[in-house]
Amino acid sequence: AQSVTQLGSHVSVSEGALVLLRCNYSSSVPPYLFWYVQYPNQGLQLLLKYTTGATLVKGINGFEAEFKKSETSFHLTKPSAHMSDAAEYFCAVSGSSGSARQLTFGSGTQLTVLP
Amino acid sequence: DSGVTQTPKHLITATGQRVTLRCSPRSGDLSVYWYQQSLDQGLQFLIHYYNGEERAKGNILERFSAQQFPDLHSELNLSSLELGDSALYFCASSPPAGARTEAFFGQGTRLTVV
């Protein structure tokens, strides 16, 4: 069984400030971890993913995330927020076995960027 | 554009009715997943098809069913609709390269049951 907890359903930052969105997961098998972004009235777009290898992964639009097994965390960061980053962000986990490829999502974090 | 096409984009129907949502996966992708996004339940996995065969079921109601056709497009059938079925329904597809590949999502079908 897998689960994802995103701490903070709403996060506000000033333009140019650090963005930190928190994600903790639970998985009975080695996890694959993903961050997706959803803009209003649009589908989900992949920001980045961790499968194996380097634990610090870089994604699109300047985002990165670090897989910390000991903390069961996969927090998303961006050094400097832009107005265009305002959206809803979802952390997701899937199993590494073929029978567990579907995604389990967190409840999402709405990011607001203040001018 | 993810390459995953969902139709229709919007659907308004009455309680008790039946609707069909359609999904065309990216070229070459054999897996199709259906997800439901609602305000109270969030994003939930419904069902996974791989090359025409059902592979996994999630929180899918018995009133809902899906299938994947030989040309790999998929349909999600929702029947005896209730107000609570109003949601955004997403289809996603992924290539046959294994679990480490990401899923690509369509724009979704917004279903409103009145």
Coordinates of C-alpha atoms in Angstrom, one line a residue:
Chain A
A1 CA 0.0 0.0 0.0
Q2 CA 1.1 3.5 -0.7
S3 CA 0.2 6.9 0.5
V4 CA 1.3 10.5 0.1
T5 CA 1.0 13.4 2.5
Q6 CA 1.4 17.0 1.3
L7 CA 1.8 19.4 4.2
G8 CA 0.1 22.6 3.6
S9 CA -2.9 22.8 1.3
H10 CA -2.1 26.4 0.6
V11 CA 1.3 28.1 0.4
S12 CA 2.0 31.8 -0.4
V13 CA 5.4 33.2 -1.2
S14 CA 6.5 36.5 -2.5
E15 CA 7.9 36.8 -6.1
G16 CA 11.6 36.0 -5.9
A17 CA 11.4 34.1 -2.7
L18 CA 12.2 30.4 -2.1
V19 CA 9.5 27.9 -2.9
L20 CA 9.3 24.8 -0.6
L21 CA 6.4 22.4 -1.0
R22 CA 6.5 19.4 1.3
C23 CA 5.8 15.8 0.5
N24 CA 6.1 12.7 2.6
Y25 CA 5.3 9.2 1.3
S26 CA 4.6 5.7 2.6
S27 CA 5.4 2.7 0.4
S28 CA 5.9 -1.0 1.1
V29 CA 8.1 -1.3 -2.0
P30 CA 10.9 1.0 -3.4
P31 CA 9.0 4.0 -4.6
Y32 CA 9.0 6.0 -7.7
L33 CA 8.1 9.6 -6.9
F34 CA 6.7 12.3 -9.1
W35 CA 5.7 16.0 -8.9
Y36 CA 3.0 17.2 -11.2
V37 CA 1.7 20.7 -11.7
Q38 CA -1.9 21.6 -12.6
Y39 CA -2.8 25.1 -14.0
P40 CA -6.4 26.2 -14.0
N41 CA -8.6 24.2 -16.3
Q42 CA -5.7 22.1 -17.6
G43 CA -4.4 18.6 -17.1
L44 CA -1.4 17.5 -15.1
Q45 CA 2.1 18.2 -16.3
L46 CA 5.1 16.4 -15.0
L47 CA 7.7 18.6 -13.2
L48 CA 10.2 15.9 -12.3
K49 CA 10.5 12.3 -11.2
Y50 CA 12.7 10.1 -9.1
T51 CA 13.1 6.5 -10.0
T52 CA 16.6 5.3 -9.2
G53 CA 20.1 6.8 -9.0
A54 CA 20.8 10.4 -8.0
T55 CA 18.6 11.5 -5.2
L56 CA 18.6 15.2 -6.2
V57 CA 16.5 15.5 -9.3
K58 CA 16.1 18.6 -11.5
G59 CA 12.9 19.3 -13.4
I60 CA 11.4 21.9 -15.6
N61 CA 11.0 25.6 -14.8
G62 CA 13.8 25.6 -12.3
F63 CA 12.2 23.1 -9.9
E64 CA 14.1 20.4 -8.1
A65 CA 13.4 17.8 -5.5
E66 CA 15.5 15.6 -3.2
F67 CA 14.6 12.0 -2.3
K68 CA 15.4 11.3 1.3
K69 CA 14.7 7.7 2.1
S70 CA 15.5 8.0 5.8
E71 CA 12.9 10.8 6.1
T72 CA 10.5 9.3 3.5
S73 CA 10.3 12.7 1.9
F74 CA 10.4 14.2 -1.5
H75 CA 10.1 18.0 -1.0
L76 CA 9.9 20.3 -4.0
T77 CA 12.0 23.5 -4.1
K78 CA 12.6 26.4 -6.4
P79 CA 15.1 29.1 -5.4
S80 CA 13.2 32.1 -6.8
A81 CA 9.4 32.1 -7.4
H82 CA 7.9 33.6 -10.5
M83 CA 4.3 34.8 -10.9
S84 CA 3.9 32.1 -13.5
D85 CA 4.5 29.4 -10.8
A86 CA 1.1 30.0 -9.3
A87 CA -0.7 26.7 -9.7
E88 CA -1.6 23.5 -7.8
Y89 CA 1.2 21.0 -7.2
F90 CA 0.7 17.3 -6.7
C91 CA 3.2 14.8 -5.3
A92 CA 2.6 11.2 -6.3
V93 CA 4.1 7.8 -5.7
S94 CA 4.0 4.6 -7.7
G95 CA 5.4 1.2 -7.0
S96 CA 8.4 -0.1 -8.8
S97 CA 6.8 -3.4 -9.7
G98 CA 4.8 -3.8 -12.9
S99 CA 1.6 -4.4 -11.0
A100 CA 1.7 -1.2 -9.1
R101 CA 2.3 1.4 -11.8
Q102 CA -0.7 3.5 -11.0
L103 CA -0.1 6.8 -9.2
T104 CA -1.2 7.5 -5.7
F105 CA -1.5 11.3 -5.3
G106 CA -1.3 13.6 -2.4
S107 CA -4.1 16.1 -1.8
G108 CA -2.3 18.9 -3.5
T109 CA -0.8 22.2 -2.6
Q110 CA -2.1 25.5 -4.0
L111 CA 0.8 27.9 -4.6
T112 CA 0.1 31.6 -4.6
V113 CA 2.9 34.0 -5.7
L114 CA 2.5 37.5 -4.3
P115 CA 3.9 40.5 -6.3
Chain B
D1 CA 0.3 19.3 -25.5
S2 CA 0.8 15.8 -23.8
G3 CA -0.4 13.9 -26.9
V4 CA -3.3 12.4 -24.9
T5 CA -6.7 13.4 -26.2
Q6 CA -9.9 13.3 -24.2
T7 CA -13.4 14.0 -25.5
P8 CA -15.6 15.7 -24.7
K9 CA -14.0 18.5 -22.7
H10 CA -17.3 19.2 -20.9
L11 CA -20.4 17.2 -20.3
I12 CA -23.6 18.2 -18.5
T13 CA -26.1 15.5 -17.9
A14 CA -29.0 14.6 -15.5
T15 CA -29.0 12.2 -12.6
G16 CA -29.7 8.6 -13.6
Q17 CA -28.2 9.0 -17.1
R18 CA -25.3 7.2 -18.7
V19 CA -22.3 8.8 -20.3
T20 CA -19.2 7.7 -22.2
L21 CA -15.8 9.4 -21.9
R22 CA -13.2 8.7 -24.5
C23 CA -9.5 8.8 -24.4
S24 CA -6.9 8.4 -27.2
P25 CA -3.4 7.7 -25.7
R26 CA -0.1 8.9 -27.1
S27 CA 1.2 7.1 -30.1
G28 CA 3.0 4.0 -29.0
D29 CA 1.7 4.0 -25.4
L30 CA 0.0 0.7 -24.5
S31 CA -1.1 1.7 -21.0
V32 CA -4.2 3.8 -20.2
Y33 CA -5.1 4.9 -16.8
W34 CA -8.3 6.7 -15.6
Y35 CA -8.4 9.0 -12.7
Q36 CA -11.1 11.0 -11.0
Q37 CA -10.5 14.5 -9.5
S38 CA -13.1 15.8 -7.2
L39 CA -13.1 18.4 -4.4
D40 CA -13.8 16.0 -1.6
Q41 CA -11.8 13.0 -2.8
G42 CA -8.9 14.6 -4.6
L43 CA -7.2 12.7 -7.4
Q44 CA -8.1 9.0 -7.3
F45 CA -7.0 6.2 -9.5
L46 CA -9.9 4.3 -11.1
I47 CA -8.6 1.7 -13.5
H48 CA -5.6 0.7 -15.6
Y49 CA -5.6 -1.1 -19.0
Y50 CA -2.6 -2.4 -20.8
N51 CA -2.9 -3.4 -24.4
G52 CA -6.6 -4.2 -24.1
E53 CA -6.4 -6.0 -20.8
E54 CA -7.5 -4.8 -17.4
R55 CA -4.4 -4.6 -15.1
A56 CA -5.5 -2.9 -11.9
K57 CA -8.6 -1.5 -10.3
G58 CA -8.7 1.3 -7.8
N59 CA -11.7 3.0 -6.2
I60 CA -14.0 2.5 -9.2
L61 CA -17.7 2.2 -8.5
E62 CA -19.6 -0.8 -9.8
R63 CA -21.7 1.7 -11.9
F64 CA -18.5 2.6 -13.8
S65 CA -16.8 0.4 -16.3
A66 CA -14.0 0.9 -18.8
Q67 CA -12.5 -0.9 -21.8
Q68 CA -9.6 -0.5 -24.1
F69 CA -10.1 -1.3 -27.8
P70 CA -7.7 -2.9 -30.3
D71 CA -6.7 0.5 -31.6
L72 CA -5.7 1.3 -27.9
H73 CA -8.2 4.1 -27.3
S74 CA -10.2 3.7 -24.1
E75 CA -13.7 4.5 -23.0
L76 CA -15.0 5.1 -19.5
N77 CA -18.7 4.4 -19.1
L78 CA -20.5 6.0 -16.2
S79 CA -24.1 4.9 -15.5
S80 CA -26.9 5.7 -13.1
L81 CA -25.2 9.0 -12.5
E82 CA -25.5 10.7 -9.2
L83 CA -24.7 14.3 -8.2
G84 CA -21.6 13.1 -6.4
D85 CA -20.2 11.8 -9.7
S86 CA -19.6 15.4 -10.8
A87 CA -15.8 15.6 -11.2
L88 CA -12.9 16.0 -13.6
Y89 CA -12.0 12.7 -15.2
F90 CA -8.5 12.3 -16.5
C91 CA -7.0 9.8 -18.8
A92 CA -3.3 9.2 -18.8
S93 CA -1.1 7.0 -20.9
S94 CA 2.5 5.7 -20.5
P95 CA 4.9 3.8 -22.7
P96 CA 5.6 0.1 -22.2
A97 CA 9.1 0.7 -20.8
G98 CA 8.2 -0.1 -17.2
A99 CA 7.1 1.6 -14.1
R100 CA 9.9 4.2 -14.1
T101 CA 8.3 6.1 -17.0
E102 CA 5.9 8.8 -16.2
A103 CA 2.3 9.0 -17.1
F104 CA 1.2 11.7 -19.6
F105 CA -2.2 13.2 -18.8
G106 CA -4.9 14.5 -21.0
Q107 CA -6.8 17.8 -20.4
G108 CA -9.6 15.9 -18.7
T109 CA -13.4 15.8 -19.2
R110 CA -15.4 17.9 -16.7
L111 CA -18.6 16.1 -15.9
T112 CA -21.4 17.9 -14.3
V113 CA -24.4 16.0 -13.1
V114 CA -27.5 18.1 -12.4

